[in-house]
């Protein structure tokens, strides 16, 4: 971690990270109501900006520039700050401003990434009372996806998603991606309620991982996501969008898949949006962005990365 951040009263972090699920298998329903999964998560070079400051008083303050994002105790940022104080005994309180890039309900782990960033920033501002390993262990108490943002970039995740095993990136990091999210988002709990385990894939997740490593590229049959079926039932236009991207006349994508519980679709092999996305009004309001896979060395946190490049249609 950069030593220069110790004891500062303010930190601003740009272009924080999001994730995609290169595959997502749902294994079983647990007695506690959650589901065991096996997924290959990969961090991508796209994310929000967050500013943290220490403040006097007995309460944290969270503001956000995107309408509809909750800023009360239900937000994972506030939950992360409460958890940090509970584990460390530190009595600092914080002002956090969140500048959103990706709308919520995207399946890209934005809320989880914000929570992980919050743990890291609070630890910096408090003088690093916790180790990275402790932050990783605590993060699973906030949410299932938070732990991935304490990985080195590519991780095979099991349990609820909080059991993180760092793996070598199975694909070249310069593999171009296109993210396309309809205006409508999807709520993860709702998608899991619609899940029928008997209709899930039977693919062995370890074999999927090995296939990706061996091929060095993604093909459609590798990109299994057991949440696509319930997501498509809830939002049929999402299935239509996937089919249209798959059948693009230029054959630019080697695979198209939904990440997480949706509603973002990921096209692999090109970062350029098909021209029809700009020509038809129905697609013009969608969030659309290029992205790339990224990886880090151990303990290399929140270093500057490239800003998202503008969308180019071709």
mmCIF file of C-alpha atoms in Angstrom:
data_model
loop_
_atom_site.group_PDB
_atom_site.id
_atom_site.type_symbol
_atom_site.label_atom_id
_atom_site.label_comp_id
_atom_site.label_asym_id
_atom_site.label_seq_id
_atom_site.Cartn_x
_atom_site.Cartn_y
_atom_site.Cartn_z
ATOM 1 C CA UNK A 1 0.000 0.000 0.000
ATOM 2 C CA UNK A 2 1.243 3.531 -0.662
ATOM 3 C CA UNK A 3 2.756 4.874 2.586
ATOM 4 C CA UNK A 4 1.876 8.439 1.598
ATOM 5 C CA UNK A 5 -1.779 7.847 2.502
ATOM 6 C CA UNK A 6 -1.131 7.254 6.201
ATOM 7 C CA UNK A 7 -2.745 9.793 8.553
ATOM 8 C CA UNK A 8 -4.230 11.930 5.802
ATOM 9 C CA UNK A 9 -7.649 13.363 6.562
ATOM 10 C CA UNK A 10 -8.960 12.876 3.006
ATOM 11 C CA UNK A 11 -8.558 10.368 0.153
ATOM 12 C CA UNK A 12 -10.012 10.521 -3.360
ATOM 13 C CA UNK A 13 -9.891 7.323 -5.393
ATOM 14 C CA UNK A 14 -10.695 7.366 -9.114
ATOM 15 C CA UNK A 15 -11.913 4.641 -11.469
ATOM 16 C CA UNK A 16 -12.505 2.010 -8.828
ATOM 17 C CA UNK A 17 -13.015 -1.536 -9.891
ATOM 18 C CA UNK A 18 -15.973 -3.636 -10.986
ATOM 19 C CA UNK A 19 -16.182 -7.346 -11.787
ATOM 20 C CA UNK A 20 -17.603 -9.742 -14.318
ATOM 21 C CA UNK A 21 -18.455 -13.401 -13.754
ATOM 22 C CA UNK A 22 -16.836 -15.317 -16.600
ATOM 23 C CA UNK A 23 -18.939 -18.248 -15.437
ATOM 24 C CA UNK A 24 -21.398 -18.604 -12.556
ATOM 25 C CA UNK A 25 -22.656 -21.972 -11.370
ATOM 26 C CA UNK A 26 -25.256 -22.203 -8.602
ATOM 27 C CA UNK A 27 -24.583 -25.446 -6.766
ATOM 28 C CA UNK A 28 -27.202 -25.783 -4.024
ATOM 29 C CA UNK A 29 -29.491 -23.949 -1.655
ATOM 30 C CA UNK A 30 -28.084 -23.770 1.866
ATOM 31 C CA UNK A 31 -30.021 -24.253 5.119
ATOM 32 C CA UNK A 32 -29.521 -20.533 5.890
ATOM 33 C CA UNK A 33 -31.398 -19.570 2.712
ATOM 34 C CA UNK A 34 -28.336 -18.519 0.743
ATOM 35 C CA UNK A 35 -26.907 -20.477 -2.181
ATOM 36 C CA UNK A 36 -23.518 -22.099 -2.633
ATOM 37 C CA UNK A 37 -21.943 -21.061 -5.894
ATOM 38 C CA UNK A 38 -18.789 -21.601 -7.906
ATOM 39 C CA UNK A 39 -17.735 -18.725 -10.097
ATOM 40 C CA UNK A 40 -14.752 -17.273 -11.870
ATOM 41 C CA UNK A 41 -14.755 -13.585 -11.008
ATOM 42 C CA UNK A 42 -12.505 -11.167 -12.865
ATOM 43 C CA UNK A 43 -11.930 -7.524 -12.017
ATOM 44 C CA UNK A 44 -12.327 -4.999 -14.846
ATOM 45 C CA UNK A 45 -10.939 -1.501 -15.330
ATOM 46 C CA UNK A 46 -14.144 0.419 -14.858
ATOM 47 C CA UNK A 47 -15.710 1.801 -11.730
ATOM 48 C CA UNK A 48 -16.866 4.658 -9.555
ATOM 49 C CA UNK A 49 -14.978 7.496 -7.848
ATOM 50 C CA UNK A 50 -15.100 7.851 -4.068
ATOM 51 C CA UNK A 51 -13.892 10.597 -1.738
ATOM 52 C CA UNK A 52 -13.353 9.893 1.974
ATOM 53 C CA UNK A 53 -12.810 12.400 4.768
ATOM 54 C CA UNK A 54 -12.667 12.069 8.535
ATOM 55 C CA UNK A 55 -15.283 14.174 10.309
ATOM 56 C CA UNK A 56 -16.110 15.029 13.909
ATOM 57 C CA UNK A 57 -19.265 13.711 15.502
ATOM 58 C CA UNK A 58 -20.905 10.345 16.035
ATOM 59 C CA UNK A 59 -22.305 9.530 12.616
ATOM 60 C CA UNK A 60 -21.064 8.852 9.105
ATOM 61 C CA UNK A 61 -22.338 10.830 6.113
ATOM 62 C CA UNK A 62 -22.796 9.418 2.595
ATOM 63 C CA UNK A 63 -23.721 11.421 -0.499
ATOM 64 C CA UNK A 64 -24.062 10.267 -4.097
ATOM 65 C CA UNK A 65 -24.412 12.043 -7.434
ATOM 66 C CA UNK A 66 -26.765 9.412 -8.906
ATOM 67 C CA UNK A 67 -30.464 9.591 -8.169
ATOM 68 C CA UNK A 68 -31.980 6.493 -6.613
ATOM 69 C CA UNK A 69 -28.878 5.244 -4.793
ATOM 70 C CA UNK A 70 -29.713 4.886 -1.077
ATOM 71 C CA UNK A 71 -27.453 6.855 1.252
ATOM 72 C CA UNK A 72 -28.795 5.537 4.552
ATOM 73 C CA UNK A 73 -27.703 2.587 6.683
ATOM 74 C CA UNK A 74 -28.880 0.146 3.979
ATOM 75 C CA UNK A 75 -25.961 1.158 1.726
ATOM 76 C CA UNK A 76 -22.984 -1.209 1.875
ATOM 77 C CA UNK A 77 -20.652 1.766 2.362
ATOM 78 C CA UNK A 78 -22.231 2.574 5.727
ATOM 79 C CA UNK A 79 -22.312 -1.109 6.635
ATOM 80 C CA UNK A 80 -18.588 -1.332 5.856
ATOM 81 C CA UNK A 81 -17.785 1.631 8.092
ATOM 82 C CA UNK A 82 -19.799 0.160 10.964
ATOM 83 C CA UNK A 83 -18.061 -3.184 10.529
ATOM 84 C CA UNK A 84 -14.628 -1.525 10.442
ATOM 85 C CA UNK A 85 -15.234 0.244 13.754
ATOM 86 C CA UNK A 86 -16.649 -2.901 15.335
ATOM 87 C CA UNK A 87 -13.581 -4.967 14.445
ATOM 88 C CA UNK A 88 -10.895 -2.363 15.122
ATOM 89 C CA UNK A 89 -12.343 -0.400 18.025
ATOM 90 C CA UNK A 90 -11.506 2.797 16.137
ATOM 91 C CA UNK A 91 -13.987 5.612 16.837
ATOM 92 C CA UNK A 92 -13.416 7.624 13.636
ATOM 93 C CA UNK A 93 -16.405 8.722 11.558
ATOM 94 C CA UNK A 94 -16.334 9.558 7.888
ATOM 95 C CA UNK A 95 -17.828 11.676 5.123
ATOM 96 C CA UNK A 96 -18.045 9.697 1.882
ATOM 97 C CA UNK A 97 -19.001 11.058 -1.524
ATOM 98 C CA UNK A 98 -19.743 8.545 -4.266
ATOM 99 C CA UNK A 99 -19.608 9.462 -7.959
ATOM 100 C CA UNK A 100 -21.339 6.616 -9.799
ATOM 101 C CA UNK A 101 -20.380 5.475 -13.277
ATOM 102 C CA UNK A 102 -22.509 2.344 -13.614
ATOM 103 C CA UNK A 103 -26.173 2.284 -12.534
ATOM 104 C CA UNK A 104 -27.049 -0.062 -9.695
ATOM 105 C CA UNK A 105 -28.735 -3.360 -10.541
ATOM 106 C CA UNK A 106 -26.076 -4.080 -13.178
ATOM 107 C CA UNK A 107 -24.569 -7.330 -11.858
ATOM 108 C CA UNK A 108 -21.098 -5.758 -11.924
ATOM 109 C CA UNK A 109 -20.572 -5.674 -8.179
ATOM 110 C CA UNK A 110 -20.641 -1.886 -7.869
ATOM 111 C CA UNK A 111 -22.023 -1.850 -4.330
ATOM 112 C CA UNK A 112 -19.605 -4.563 -3.241
ATOM 113 C CA UNK A 113 -16.670 -2.712 -4.800
ATOM 114 C CA UNK A 114 -17.703 0.441 -2.960
ATOM 115 C CA UNK A 115 -17.810 -1.513 0.309
ATOM 116 C CA UNK A 116 -14.346 -3.008 -0.239
ATOM 117 C CA UNK A 117 -12.966 0.419 -1.136
ATOM 118 C CA UNK A 118 -14.527 1.835 2.009
ATOM 119 C CA UNK A 119 -12.826 -0.759 4.217
ATOM 120 C CA UNK A 120 -9.482 -0.002 2.575
ATOM 121 C CA UNK A 121 -9.867 3.806 2.771
ATOM 122 C CA UNK A 122 -11.076 3.769 6.383
ATOM 123 C CA UNK A 123 -8.088 1.625 7.287
ATOM 124 C CA UNK A 124 -5.735 4.100 5.585
ATOM 125 C CA UNK A 125 -7.270 7.135 7.263
ATOM 126 C CA UNK A 126 -7.185 5.422 10.654
ATOM 127 C CA UNK A 127 -3.465 4.597 10.367
ATOM 128 C CA UNK A 128 -3.804 1.001 9.126
ATOM 129 C CA UNK A 129 -4.886 -0.779 12.294
ATOM 130 C CA UNK A 130 -5.852 -3.829 10.186
ATOM 131 C CA UNK A 131 -3.937 -5.959 7.710
ATOM 132 C CA UNK A 132 -5.143 -6.700 4.181
ATOM 133 C CA UNK A 133 -5.859 -10.260 5.275
ATOM 134 C CA UNK A 134 -8.093 -9.030 8.076
ATOM 135 C CA UNK A 135 -9.981 -6.739 5.701
ATOM 136 C CA UNK A 136 -10.507 -9.716 3.395
ATOM 137 C CA UNK A 137 -11.797 -11.885 6.251
ATOM 138 C CA UNK A 138 -14.173 -9.189 7.502
ATOM 139 C CA UNK A 139 -15.487 -8.299 4.047
ATOM 140 C CA UNK A 140 -17.556 -11.486 3.768
ATOM 141 C CA UNK A 141 -19.737 -10.204 6.613
ATOM 142 C CA UNK A 142 -20.920 -7.323 4.416
ATOM 143 C CA UNK A 143 -21.907 -9.183 1.259
ATOM 144 C CA UNK A 144 -21.079 -12.185 -0.869
ATOM 145 C CA UNK A 145 -19.193 -10.316 -3.610
ATOM 146 C CA UNK A 146 -17.145 -7.940 -1.474
ATOM 147 C CA UNK A 147 -14.210 -10.309 -0.976
ATOM 148 C CA UNK A 148 -13.402 -10.470 -4.709
ATOM 149 C CA UNK A 149 -12.123 -6.893 -4.536
ATOM 150 C CA UNK A 150 -9.411 -8.023 -2.126
ATOM 151 C CA UNK A 151 -8.139 -10.532 -4.698
ATOM 152 C CA UNK A 152 -5.372 -10.048 -7.230
ATOM 153 C CA UNK A 153 -7.860 -9.656 -10.064
ATOM 154 C CA UNK A 154 -8.904 -13.174 -11.092
ATOM 155 C CA UNK A 155 -10.426 -15.415 -8.442
ATOM 156 C CA UNK A 156 -12.265 -18.698 -8.215
ATOM 157 C CA UNK A 157 -14.956 -18.077 -5.617
ATOM 158 C CA UNK A 158 -17.059 -20.583 -3.711
ATOM 159 C CA UNK A 159 -19.359 -20.607 -0.682
ATOM 160 C CA UNK A 160 -21.653 -17.593 -0.993
ATOM 161 C CA UNK A 161 -18.852 -16.004 -3.010
ATOM 162 C CA UNK A 162 -16.818 -15.025 0.024
ATOM 163 C CA UNK A 163 -14.325 -17.923 -0.249
ATOM 164 C CA UNK A 164 -11.721 -16.442 -2.591
ATOM 165 C CA UNK A 165 -8.936 -18.371 -4.275
ATOM 166 C CA UNK A 166 -6.596 -16.250 -6.382
ATOM 167 C CA UNK A 167 -5.896 -17.815 -9.771
ATOM 168 C CA UNK A 168 -3.782 -16.791 -12.714
ATOM 169 C CA UNK A 169 -5.825 -14.812 -15.243
ATOM 170 C CA UNK A 170 -7.106 -17.442 -17.686
ATOM 171 C CA UNK A 171 -7.391 -14.941 -20.533
ATOM 172 C CA UNK A 172 -5.078 -12.289 -21.960
ATOM 173 C CA UNK A 173 -5.646 -9.057 -20.048
ATOM 174 C CA UNK A 174 -6.016 -7.161 -23.314
ATOM 175 C CA UNK A 175 -9.103 -9.193 -24.246
ATOM 176 C CA UNK A 176 -11.589 -6.471 -25.266
ATOM 177 C CA UNK A 177 -15.014 -6.442 -23.631
ATOM 178 C CA UNK A 178 -18.195 -4.499 -24.265
ATOM 179 C CA UNK A 179 -20.629 -3.948 -21.394
ATOM 180 C CA UNK A 180 -24.261 -3.299 -22.300
ATOM 181 C CA UNK A 181 -26.874 -2.669 -19.600
ATOM 182 C CA UNK A 182 -30.557 -1.988 -20.275
ATOM 183 C CA UNK A 183 -32.168 0.874 -18.408
ATOM 184 C CA UNK A 184 -34.010 -1.594 -16.179
ATOM 185 C CA UNK A 185 -31.898 -3.190 -13.450
ATOM 186 C CA UNK A 186 -32.449 -6.493 -11.698
ATOM 187 C CA UNK A 187 -32.530 -7.138 -7.955
ATOM 188 C CA UNK A 188 -30.408 -10.116 -6.912
ATOM 189 C CA UNK A 189 -32.864 -11.477 -4.287
ATOM 190 C CA UNK A 190 -35.673 -11.469 -6.843
ATOM 191 C CA UNK A 191 -33.605 -13.416 -9.379
ATOM 192 C CA UNK A 192 -32.640 -16.048 -6.803
ATOM 193 C CA UNK A 193 -36.308 -16.461 -5.854
ATOM 194 C CA UNK A 194 -37.058 -17.305 -9.494
ATOM 195 C CA UNK A 195 -34.159 -19.781 -9.705
ATOM 196 C CA UNK A 196 -35.062 -23.423 -10.376
ATOM 197 C CA UNK A 197 -32.044 -25.496 -9.367
ATOM 198 C CA UNK A 198 -33.265 -28.471 -11.398
ATOM 199 C CA UNK A 199 -32.805 -26.415 -14.582
ATOM 200 C CA UNK A 200 -29.263 -25.258 -13.805
ATOM 201 C CA UNK A 201 -26.271 -26.342 -15.851
ATOM 202 C CA UNK A 202 -24.511 -29.575 -14.935
ATOM 203 C CA UNK A 203 -21.109 -28.249 -16.058
ATOM 204 C CA UNK A 204 -18.261 -28.850 -13.630
ATOM 205 C CA UNK A 205 -16.953 -25.383 -12.664
ATOM 206 C CA UNK A 206 -13.385 -26.627 -12.235
ATOM 207 C CA UNK A 207 -13.522 -28.042 -15.751
ATOM 208 C CA UNK A 208 -14.819 -24.729 -17.079
ATOM 209 C CA UNK A 209 -11.841 -22.999 -15.456
ATOM 210 C CA UNK A 210 -9.406 -25.476 -16.988
ATOM 211 C CA UNK A 211 -11.021 -25.117 -20.419
ATOM 212 C CA UNK A 212 -10.548 -21.342 -20.283
ATOM 213 C CA UNK A 213 -6.922 -21.681 -19.205
ATOM 214 C CA UNK A 214 -6.193 -24.210 -21.945
ATOM 215 C CA UNK A 215 -7.939 -22.279 -24.713
ATOM 216 C CA UNK A 216 -6.725 -18.846 -23.641
ATOM 217 C CA UNK A 217 -9.977 -17.413 -24.950
ATOM 218 C CA UNK A 218 -13.680 -17.505 -24.220
ATOM 219 C CA UNK A 219 -16.192 -19.431 -26.277
ATOM 220 C CA UNK A 220 -19.928 -19.380 -25.791
ATOM 221 C CA UNK A 221 -20.134 -22.825 -24.178
ATOM 222 C CA UNK A 222 -17.700 -21.809 -21.424
ATOM 223 C CA UNK A 223 -19.729 -18.800 -20.291
ATOM 224 C CA UNK A 224 -22.275 -20.610 -18.148
ATOM 225 C CA UNK A 225 -24.472 -18.438 -15.917
ATOM 226 C CA UNK A 226 -27.219 -20.271 -14.061
ATOM 227 C CA UNK A 227 -28.942 -16.973 -13.269
ATOM 228 C CA UNK A 228 -29.604 -16.158 -16.920
ATOM 229 C CA UNK A 229 -32.753 -18.304 -17.078
ATOM 230 C CA UNK A 230 -34.553 -16.571 -14.154
ATOM 231 C CA UNK A 231 -33.253 -13.162 -15.266
ATOM 232 C CA UNK A 232 -34.627 -13.691 -18.774
ATOM 233 C CA UNK A 233 -37.959 -14.798 -17.297
ATOM 234 C CA UNK A 234 -38.096 -11.553 -15.325
ATOM 235 C CA UNK A 235 -36.818 -9.367 -18.183
ATOM 236 C CA UNK A 236 -37.459 -10.989 -21.603
ATOM 237 C CA UNK A 237 -35.889 -8.068 -23.463
ATOM 238 C CA UNK A 238 -32.579 -9.060 -21.874
ATOM 239 C CA UNK A 239 -32.676 -12.394 -23.685
ATOM 240 C CA UNK A 240 -33.493 -10.535 -26.885
ATOM 241 C CA UNK A 241 -30.491 -8.270 -26.365
ATOM 242 C CA UNK A 242 -28.183 -11.259 -25.851
ATOM 243 C CA UNK A 243 -29.425 -12.896 -29.044
ATOM 244 C CA UNK A 244 -28.969 -9.700 -31.031
ATOM 245 C CA UNK A 245 -25.395 -9.283 -29.782
ATOM 246 C CA UNK A 246 -24.640 -12.938 -30.554
ATOM 247 C CA UNK A 247 -26.033 -12.608 -34.053
ATOM 248 C CA UNK A 248 -24.287 -9.332 -34.832
ATOM 249 C CA UNK A 249 -23.627 -9.278 -38.562
ATOM 250 C CA UNK A 250 -19.905 -8.575 -38.059
ATOM 251 C CA UNK A 251 -19.470 -11.605 -35.749
ATOM 252 C CA UNK A 252 -17.369 -9.427 -33.479
ATOM 253 C CA UNK A 253 -18.117 -11.327 -30.255
ATOM 254 C CA UNK A 254 -16.744 -14.806 -29.527
ATOM 255 C CA UNK A 255 -19.130 -15.027 -26.568
ATOM 256 C CA UNK A 256 -21.968 -13.035 -25.033
ATOM 257 C CA UNK A 257 -23.115 -13.631 -21.470
ATOM 258 C CA UNK A 258 -24.898 -12.014 -18.559
ATOM 259 C CA UNK A 259 -22.737 -11.164 -15.568
ATOM 260 C CA UNK A 260 -23.907 -11.848 -12.028
ATOM 261 C CA UNK A 261 -27.643 -11.572 -11.567
ATOM 262 C CA UNK A 262 -27.895 -9.026 -14.382
ATOM 263 C CA UNK A 263 -28.833 -6.930 -16.095
ATOM 264 C CA UNK A 264 -25.485 -6.255 -17.824
ATOM 265 C CA UNK A 265 -24.579 -8.286 -20.889
ATOM 266 C CA UNK A 266 -20.893 -8.757 -21.721
ATOM 267 C CA UNK A 267 -19.610 -9.144 -25.264
ATOM 268 C CA UNK A 268 -16.153 -10.738 -25.544
ATOM 269 C CA UNK A 269 -13.780 -10.000 -28.417
ATOM 270 C CA UNK A 270 -14.603 -6.391 -29.212
ATOM 271 C CA UNK A 271 -15.060 -3.160 -27.270
ATOM 272 C CA UNK A 272 -16.930 -1.476 -30.115
ATOM 273 C CA UNK A 273 -20.698 -1.212 -29.980
ATOM 274 C CA UNK A 274 -22.581 -2.443 -33.059
ATOM 275 C CA UNK A 275 -23.890 0.395 -35.174
ATOM 276 C CA UNK A 276 -27.490 -0.775 -34.709
ATOM 277 C CA UNK A 277 -27.249 0.172 -31.026
ATOM 278 C CA UNK A 278 -27.046 3.830 -32.008
ATOM 279 C CA UNK A 279 -29.473 3.627 -34.908
ATOM 280 C CA UNK A 280 -32.433 2.256 -32.949
ATOM 281 C CA UNK A 281 -33.989 4.462 -30.267
ATOM 282 C CA UNK A 282 -34.749 1.481 -28.024
ATOM 283 C CA UNK A 283 -31.004 0.926 -27.471
ATOM 284 C CA UNK A 284 -29.824 4.534 -27.214
ATOM 285 C CA UNK A 285 -30.555 4.943 -23.491
ATOM 286 C CA UNK A 286 -28.640 1.829 -22.483
ATOM 287 C CA UNK A 287 -25.407 2.036 -20.522
ATOM 288 C CA UNK A 288 -22.657 0.913 -22.887
ATOM 289 C CA UNK A 289 -18.943 0.927 -22.172
ATOM 290 C CA UNK A 290 -15.708 -0.753 -23.248
ATOM 291 C CA UNK A 291 -13.751 -2.587 -20.560
ATOM 292 C CA UNK A 292 -10.685 -4.743 -20.062
ATOM 293 C CA UNK A 293 -9.656 -7.370 -17.553
ATOM 294 C CA UNK A 294 -7.046 -6.276 -15.028
ATOM 295 C CA UNK A 295 -4.854 -7.928 -12.414
ATOM 296 C CA UNK A 296 -2.671 -6.662 -9.580
ATOM 297 C CA UNK A 297 0.305 -7.788 -7.580
ATOM 298 C CA UNK A 298 -0.414 -8.734 -3.950
ATOM 299 C CA UNK A 299 -1.046 -5.654 -1.764
ATOM 300 C CA UNK A 300 -1.093 -3.320 -4.770
ATOM 301 C CA UNK A 301 -4.244 -1.372 -4.056
ATOM 302 C CA UNK A 302 -6.120 1.264 -5.978
ATOM 303 C CA UNK A 303 -3.284 2.425 -8.179
ATOM 304 C CA UNK A 304 -4.260 4.795 -11.013
ATOM 305 C CA UNK A 305 -5.687 2.977 -14.013
ATOM 306 C CA UNK A 306 -6.945 4.249 -17.329
ATOM 307 C CA UNK A 307 -10.177 6.172 -17.542
ATOM 308 C CA UNK A 308 -12.987 4.502 -19.500
ATOM 309 C CA UNK A 309 -12.583 5.388 -23.149
ATOM 310 C CA UNK A 310 -15.562 6.870 -24.995
ATOM 311 C CA UNK A 311 -17.955 4.528 -26.719
ATOM 312 C CA UNK A 312 -17.093 4.029 -30.363
ATOM 313 C CA UNK A 313 -19.593 2.462 -32.716
ATOM 314 C CA UNK A 314 -18.526 0.544 -35.765
#
